[in-house]
Coordinates of C-alpha atoms in Angstrom, one line a residue:
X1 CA -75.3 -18.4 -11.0
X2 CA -78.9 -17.4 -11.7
X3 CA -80.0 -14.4 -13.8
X4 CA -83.0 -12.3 -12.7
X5 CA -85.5 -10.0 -13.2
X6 CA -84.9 -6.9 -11.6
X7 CA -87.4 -5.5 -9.6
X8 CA -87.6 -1.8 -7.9
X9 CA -87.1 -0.9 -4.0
X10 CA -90.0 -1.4 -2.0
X11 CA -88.4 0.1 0.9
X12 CA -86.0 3.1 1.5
X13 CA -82.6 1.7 2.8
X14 CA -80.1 4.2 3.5
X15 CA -76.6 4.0 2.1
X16 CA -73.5 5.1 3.5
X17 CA -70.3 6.5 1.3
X18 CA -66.8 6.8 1.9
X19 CA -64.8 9.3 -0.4
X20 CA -61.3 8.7 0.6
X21 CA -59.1 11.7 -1.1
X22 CA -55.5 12.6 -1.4
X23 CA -54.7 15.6 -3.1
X24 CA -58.0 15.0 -5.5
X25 CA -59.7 18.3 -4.8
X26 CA -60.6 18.9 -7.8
X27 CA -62.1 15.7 -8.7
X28 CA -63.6 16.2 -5.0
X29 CA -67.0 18.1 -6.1
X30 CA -68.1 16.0 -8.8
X31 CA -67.0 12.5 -7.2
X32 CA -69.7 13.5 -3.9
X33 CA -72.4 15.1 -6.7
X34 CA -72.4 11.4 -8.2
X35 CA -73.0 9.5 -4.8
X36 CA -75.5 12.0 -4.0
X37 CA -77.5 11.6 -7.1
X38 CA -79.5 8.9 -6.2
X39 CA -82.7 8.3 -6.1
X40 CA -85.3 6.2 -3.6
X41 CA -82.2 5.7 -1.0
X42 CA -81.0 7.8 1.8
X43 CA -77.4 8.7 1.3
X44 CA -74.9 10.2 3.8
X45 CA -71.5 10.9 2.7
X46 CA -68.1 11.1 4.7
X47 CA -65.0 12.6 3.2
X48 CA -62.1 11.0 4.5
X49 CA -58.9 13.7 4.0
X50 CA -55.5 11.9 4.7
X51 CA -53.6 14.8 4.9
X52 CA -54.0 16.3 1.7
X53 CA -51.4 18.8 0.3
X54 CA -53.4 20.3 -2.2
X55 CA -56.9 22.2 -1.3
X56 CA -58.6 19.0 -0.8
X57 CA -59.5 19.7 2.8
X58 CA -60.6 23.5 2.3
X59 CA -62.6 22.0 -1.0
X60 CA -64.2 19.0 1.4
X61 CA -65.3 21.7 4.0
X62 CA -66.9 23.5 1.5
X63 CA -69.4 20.3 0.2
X64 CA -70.1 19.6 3.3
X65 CA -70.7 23.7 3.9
X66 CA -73.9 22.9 1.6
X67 CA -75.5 20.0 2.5
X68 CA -76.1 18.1 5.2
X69 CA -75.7 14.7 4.0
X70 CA -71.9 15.4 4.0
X71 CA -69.6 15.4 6.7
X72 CA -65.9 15.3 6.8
X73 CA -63.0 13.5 9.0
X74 CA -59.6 14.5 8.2
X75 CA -56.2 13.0 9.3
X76 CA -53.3 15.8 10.4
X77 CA -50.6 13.3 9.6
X78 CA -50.7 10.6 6.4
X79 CA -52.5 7.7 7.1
X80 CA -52.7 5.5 3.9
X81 CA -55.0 4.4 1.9
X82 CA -55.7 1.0 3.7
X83 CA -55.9 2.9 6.8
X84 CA -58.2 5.8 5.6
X85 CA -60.1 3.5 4.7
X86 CA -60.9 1.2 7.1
X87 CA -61.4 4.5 9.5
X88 CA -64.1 5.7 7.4
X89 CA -66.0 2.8 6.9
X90 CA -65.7 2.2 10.8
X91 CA -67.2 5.2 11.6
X92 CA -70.6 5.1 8.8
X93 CA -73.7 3.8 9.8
X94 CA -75.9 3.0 6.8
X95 CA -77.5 -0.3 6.1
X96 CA -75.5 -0.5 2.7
X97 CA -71.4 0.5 2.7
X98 CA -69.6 2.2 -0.2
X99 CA -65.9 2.9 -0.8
X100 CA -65.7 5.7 -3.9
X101 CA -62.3 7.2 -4.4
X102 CA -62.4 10.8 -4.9
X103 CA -61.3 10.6 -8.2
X104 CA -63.9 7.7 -9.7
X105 CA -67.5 8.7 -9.9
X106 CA -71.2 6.7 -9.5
X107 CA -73.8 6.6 -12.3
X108 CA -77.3 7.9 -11.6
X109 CA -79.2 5.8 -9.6
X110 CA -76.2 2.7 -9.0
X111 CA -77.1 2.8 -5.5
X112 CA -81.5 2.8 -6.1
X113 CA -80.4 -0.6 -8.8
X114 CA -77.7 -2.4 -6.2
X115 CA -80.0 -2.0 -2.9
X116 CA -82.9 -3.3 -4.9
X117 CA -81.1 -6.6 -5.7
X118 CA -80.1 -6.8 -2.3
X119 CA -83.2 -6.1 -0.6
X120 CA -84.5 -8.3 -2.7
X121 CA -82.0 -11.3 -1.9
X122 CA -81.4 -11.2 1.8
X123 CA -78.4 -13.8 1.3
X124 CA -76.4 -11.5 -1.0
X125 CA -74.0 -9.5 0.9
X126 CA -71.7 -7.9 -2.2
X127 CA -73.4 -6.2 -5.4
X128 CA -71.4 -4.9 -8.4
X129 CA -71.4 -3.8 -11.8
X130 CA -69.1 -2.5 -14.9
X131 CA -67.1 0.8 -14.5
X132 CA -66.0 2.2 -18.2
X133 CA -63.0 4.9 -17.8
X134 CA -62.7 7.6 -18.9
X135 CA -60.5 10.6 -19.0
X136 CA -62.8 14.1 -18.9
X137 CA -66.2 12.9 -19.7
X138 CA -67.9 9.7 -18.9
X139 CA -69.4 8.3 -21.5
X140 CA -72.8 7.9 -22.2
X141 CA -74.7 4.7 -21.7
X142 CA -77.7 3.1 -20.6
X143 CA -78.0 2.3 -17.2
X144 CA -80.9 0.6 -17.1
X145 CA -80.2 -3.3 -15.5
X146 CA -80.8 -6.0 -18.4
X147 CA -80.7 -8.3 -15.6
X148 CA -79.1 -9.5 -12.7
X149 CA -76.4 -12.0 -11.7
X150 CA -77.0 -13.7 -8.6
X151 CA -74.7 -16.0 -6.7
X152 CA -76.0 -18.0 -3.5
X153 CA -73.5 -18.5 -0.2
X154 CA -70.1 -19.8 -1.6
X155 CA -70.8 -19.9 -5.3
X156 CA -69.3 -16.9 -6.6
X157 CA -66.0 -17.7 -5.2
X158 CA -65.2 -20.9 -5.8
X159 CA -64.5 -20.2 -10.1
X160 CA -63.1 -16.5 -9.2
X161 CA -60.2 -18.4 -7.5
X162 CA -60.1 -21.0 -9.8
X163 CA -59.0 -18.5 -12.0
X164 CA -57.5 -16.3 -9.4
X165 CA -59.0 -13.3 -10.9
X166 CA -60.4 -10.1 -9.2
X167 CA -63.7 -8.7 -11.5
X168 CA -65.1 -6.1 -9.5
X169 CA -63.6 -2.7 -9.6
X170 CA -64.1 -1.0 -5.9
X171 CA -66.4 2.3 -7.1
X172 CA -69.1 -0.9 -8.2
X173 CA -69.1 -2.2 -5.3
X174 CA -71.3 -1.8 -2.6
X175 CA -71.5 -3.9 0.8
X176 CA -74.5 -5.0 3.0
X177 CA -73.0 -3.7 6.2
X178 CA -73.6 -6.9 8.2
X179 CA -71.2 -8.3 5.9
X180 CA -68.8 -6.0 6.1
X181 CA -69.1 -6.3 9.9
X182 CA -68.0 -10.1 9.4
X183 CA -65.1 -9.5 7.8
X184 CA -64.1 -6.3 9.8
X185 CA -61.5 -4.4 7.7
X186 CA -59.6 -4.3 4.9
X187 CA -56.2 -6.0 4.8
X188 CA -53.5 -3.7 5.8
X189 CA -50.6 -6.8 4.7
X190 CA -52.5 -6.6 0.9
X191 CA -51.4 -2.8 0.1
X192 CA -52.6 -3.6 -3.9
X193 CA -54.9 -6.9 -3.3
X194 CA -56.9 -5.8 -0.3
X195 CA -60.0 -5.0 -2.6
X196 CA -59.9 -9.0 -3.9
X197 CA -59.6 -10.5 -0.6
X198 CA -62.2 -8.8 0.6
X199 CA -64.7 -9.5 -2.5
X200 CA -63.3 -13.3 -1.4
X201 CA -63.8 -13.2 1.9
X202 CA -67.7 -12.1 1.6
X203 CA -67.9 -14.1 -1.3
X204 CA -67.5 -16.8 0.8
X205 CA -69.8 -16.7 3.1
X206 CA -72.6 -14.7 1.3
X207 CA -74.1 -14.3 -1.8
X208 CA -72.9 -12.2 -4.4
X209 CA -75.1 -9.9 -7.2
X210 CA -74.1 -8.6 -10.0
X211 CA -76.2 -5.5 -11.8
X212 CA -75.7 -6.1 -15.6
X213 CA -76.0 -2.6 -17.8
X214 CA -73.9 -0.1 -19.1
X215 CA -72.2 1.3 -16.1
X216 CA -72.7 1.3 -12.2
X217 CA -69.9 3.5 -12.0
X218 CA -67.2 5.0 -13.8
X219 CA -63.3 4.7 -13.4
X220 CA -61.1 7.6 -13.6
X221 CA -58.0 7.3 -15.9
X222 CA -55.2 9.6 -15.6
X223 CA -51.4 9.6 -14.7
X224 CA -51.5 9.9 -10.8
X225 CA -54.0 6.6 -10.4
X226 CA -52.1 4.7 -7.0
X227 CA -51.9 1.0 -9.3
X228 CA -50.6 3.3 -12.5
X229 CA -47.4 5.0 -10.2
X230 CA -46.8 3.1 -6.5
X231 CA -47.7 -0.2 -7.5
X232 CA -47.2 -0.8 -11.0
X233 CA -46.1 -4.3 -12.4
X234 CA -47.8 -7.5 -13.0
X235 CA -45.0 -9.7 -11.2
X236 CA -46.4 -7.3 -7.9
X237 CA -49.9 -8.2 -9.2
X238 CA -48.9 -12.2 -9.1
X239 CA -47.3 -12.2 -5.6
X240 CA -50.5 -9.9 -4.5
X241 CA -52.8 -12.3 -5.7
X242 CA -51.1 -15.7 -4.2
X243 CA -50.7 -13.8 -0.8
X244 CA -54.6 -13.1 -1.2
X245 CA -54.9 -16.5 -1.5
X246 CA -52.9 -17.7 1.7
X247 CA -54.7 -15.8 3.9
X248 CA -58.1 -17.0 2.8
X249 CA -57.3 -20.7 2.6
X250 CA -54.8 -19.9 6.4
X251 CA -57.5 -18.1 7.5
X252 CA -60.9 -18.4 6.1
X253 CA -64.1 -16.4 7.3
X254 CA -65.9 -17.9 10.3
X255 CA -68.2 -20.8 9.7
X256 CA -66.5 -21.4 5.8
X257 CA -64.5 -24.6 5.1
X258 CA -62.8 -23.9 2.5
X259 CA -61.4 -27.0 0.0
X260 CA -57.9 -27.6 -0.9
X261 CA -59.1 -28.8 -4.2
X262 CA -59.7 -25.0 -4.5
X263 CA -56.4 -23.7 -3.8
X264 CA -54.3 -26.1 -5.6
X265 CA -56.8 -25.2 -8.6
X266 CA -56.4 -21.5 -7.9
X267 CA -52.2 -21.7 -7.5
X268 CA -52.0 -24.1 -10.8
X269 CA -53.9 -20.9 -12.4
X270 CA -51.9 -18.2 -10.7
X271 CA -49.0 -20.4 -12.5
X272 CA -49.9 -20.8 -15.6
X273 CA -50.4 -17.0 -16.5
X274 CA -46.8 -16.4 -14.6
X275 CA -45.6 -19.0 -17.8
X276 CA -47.3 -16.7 -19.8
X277 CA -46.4 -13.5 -18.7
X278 CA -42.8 -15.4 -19.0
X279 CA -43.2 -16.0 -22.5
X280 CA -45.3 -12.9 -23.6
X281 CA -41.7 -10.7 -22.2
X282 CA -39.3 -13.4 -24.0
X283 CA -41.4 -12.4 -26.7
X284 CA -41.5 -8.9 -26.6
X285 CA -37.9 -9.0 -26.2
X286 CA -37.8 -7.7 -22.2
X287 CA -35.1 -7.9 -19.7
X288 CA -33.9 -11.2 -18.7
X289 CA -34.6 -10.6 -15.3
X290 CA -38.0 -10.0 -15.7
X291 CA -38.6 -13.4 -17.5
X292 CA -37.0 -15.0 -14.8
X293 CA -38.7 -13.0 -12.1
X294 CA -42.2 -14.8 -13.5
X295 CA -40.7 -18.4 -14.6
X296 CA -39.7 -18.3 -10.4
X297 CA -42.9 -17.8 -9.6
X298 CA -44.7 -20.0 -11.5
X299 CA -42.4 -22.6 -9.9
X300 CA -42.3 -21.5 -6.4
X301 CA -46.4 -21.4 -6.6
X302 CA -46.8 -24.7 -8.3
X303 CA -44.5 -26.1 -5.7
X304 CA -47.3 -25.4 -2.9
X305 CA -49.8 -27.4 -4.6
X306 CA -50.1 -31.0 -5.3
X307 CA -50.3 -32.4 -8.9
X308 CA -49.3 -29.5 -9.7
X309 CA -47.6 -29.9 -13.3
X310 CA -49.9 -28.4 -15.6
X311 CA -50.9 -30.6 -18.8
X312 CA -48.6 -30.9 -21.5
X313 CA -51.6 -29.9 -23.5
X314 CA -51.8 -26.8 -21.9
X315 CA -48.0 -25.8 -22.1
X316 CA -47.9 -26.2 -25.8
X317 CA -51.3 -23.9 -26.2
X318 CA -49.6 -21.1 -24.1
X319 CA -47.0 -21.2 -25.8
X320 CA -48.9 -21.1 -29.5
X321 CA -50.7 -18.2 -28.1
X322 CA -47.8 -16.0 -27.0
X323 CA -45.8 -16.9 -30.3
X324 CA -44.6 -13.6 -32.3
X325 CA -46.6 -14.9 -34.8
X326 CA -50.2 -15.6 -33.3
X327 CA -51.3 -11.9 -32.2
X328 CA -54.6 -12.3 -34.0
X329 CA -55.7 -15.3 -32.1
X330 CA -54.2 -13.9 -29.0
X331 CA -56.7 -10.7 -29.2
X332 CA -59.3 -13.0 -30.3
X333 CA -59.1 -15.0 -26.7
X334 CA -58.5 -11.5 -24.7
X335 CA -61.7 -10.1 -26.7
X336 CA -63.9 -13.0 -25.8
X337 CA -62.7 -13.1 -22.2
X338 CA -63.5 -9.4 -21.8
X339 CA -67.0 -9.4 -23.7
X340 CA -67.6 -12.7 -21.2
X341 CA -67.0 -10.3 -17.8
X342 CA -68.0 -6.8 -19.8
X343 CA -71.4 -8.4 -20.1
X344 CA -72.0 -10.7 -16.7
X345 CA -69.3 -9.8 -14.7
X346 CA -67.5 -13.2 -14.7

């Protein structure tokens, strides 16, 4: 990884975005208002209605009603998200892709900061950045880049699925659409981990950028979020995540050889924190079940990789850690990790 200087667009690349909404009309308006608030790119926007109960449809017609830059495809019966999707970012046409759920919203100018770093790295075909939540009102921040993160072909992946971690929340995102053209689609099998594999799968085989400031977008918090109601639960998260990793080692992208080293590394990793998630509910006094639910699959998982006993060193600090009586190191190490990803994205 090599931090930049960022530089301003030279050109004027246009930018394509996705609003897929279900029953979020009234985070419709102001969702669309943010992608549109750009400056020095063309945007064009297509609302993607899956069959909305609520007034999202009449609301969608209405935005596109008064401007031009917005048009609007809706589905008669439920399609799903992966579906809705993958339809909408079929049918778009910009030089740059974005996915923004109705209910999350772009900062000012995210699209003028992530094109710039593209145009001016041919190689990188993913570019994100940090999303704060928020409830009502996003906070206030400065957007302006401190600097950039770049990654050249390969390099970005290889310690995300060491760790088997997934840093990039989807409204940061945006996508050179050649790369997205590689890869295709997003993975219907993957109803929670489609977003990771597909950071993996460009990662792969294109660079990745990262625009470090205050926000590139902003992540809506409230009680009808999908991963807070349909698919809740870190055991769900693990088996996500190991299934993201089969079907990038089974089936990489075209051209990639992918090490074994990797995956071992990255199943050793996706096993330790099922120990610890074991220990944190023994801990916190939860369900039997649930502690064996995550001891079963930190053994099923380490059974697929060879060498695969972690160090006895590294047993005896989880288990330190996620003792009754270490809570303040324990948010120490959590505080740390986030300030490391808050700040570069890592």
């Amino acid at each position: 990884m090599r931090l930049r200087r960022p530089v301003g667009l030279t050109s004027r690349p246009r930018v394509s975005v996705v609003v897929p909404c279900y029953n979020y009309g009234r985070f419709l308006p102001e969702a669309v208002a943010s992608a549109l608030d750009q400056d020095h790119v063309d945007v064009d926007v297509l609302i993607v209605d899956d069959a909305s109960t609520d007034d999202s449809l009449a609301v969608a017609h209405r935005i596109a009603a008064a401007d031009a830059r917005v048009d609007v495809l809706a589905h008669e019966t439920n399609q799903g998200h992966i579906q809705t999707y993958n339809e909408g970012l079929g049918k778009v046409g910009g030089d740059y892709l974005v996915l923004l759920s109705a209910d999350d919203l772009l900062a000012p100018n995210a699209l003028t900061r992530a094109t710039a770093l593209m145009e001016a790295h041919p190689e990188v075909g993913l570019v994100y950045g940090h999303a704060p939540s928020f409830a009502d009102v996003p906070p206030d921040v400065d957007h302006r880049p401190r600097s950039w993160s770049v990654w050249g072909p390969g390099e970005w992946l290889a310690p995300r699925a060491r760790r088997s971690r997934n840093p990039i929340y989807t409204p940061t995102a945006v996508m050179r659409a050649a790369a997205w053209s590689e890869i295709g689609a997003y993975d219907a099998r993957l109803p929670l981990g489609a977003d990771m594999l597909l950071w993996y799968q460009a990662g792969a085989s294109w660079g990745v950028g990262r625009v470090n400031n205050g926000a590139q977008a902003f992540y809506r918090v409230h009680g009808a979020n999908m991963h807070l109601t349909r698919f809740a639960g870190m055991h769900r998260d693990l088996v996500e995540q190991r299934e993201v990793l089969r079907i990038l080692f089974d089936d990489p992208p075209r051209g990639v050889d992918l090490d074994s080293a990797l995956r071992d590394r990255a199943h050793r990793s996706l096993a330790r924190r099922a120990r610890r998630l074991a220990l944190a509910s023994r801990r916190d006094l939860a369900a039997p079940d649930q502690v064996d639910a995550f001891v079963r699959f930190a053994q099923e998982t380490e059974a697929t990789a060879t060498a695969a006993v972690p160090h006895r060193a590294a047993r005896l600090a989880d288990g330190l850690l996620e003792h009754r009586a270490a809570a303040f190191p324990r948010r120490v190490e959590e505080h740390l990790r986030w300030r490391v990803w808050r700040r570069y994205g890592l």
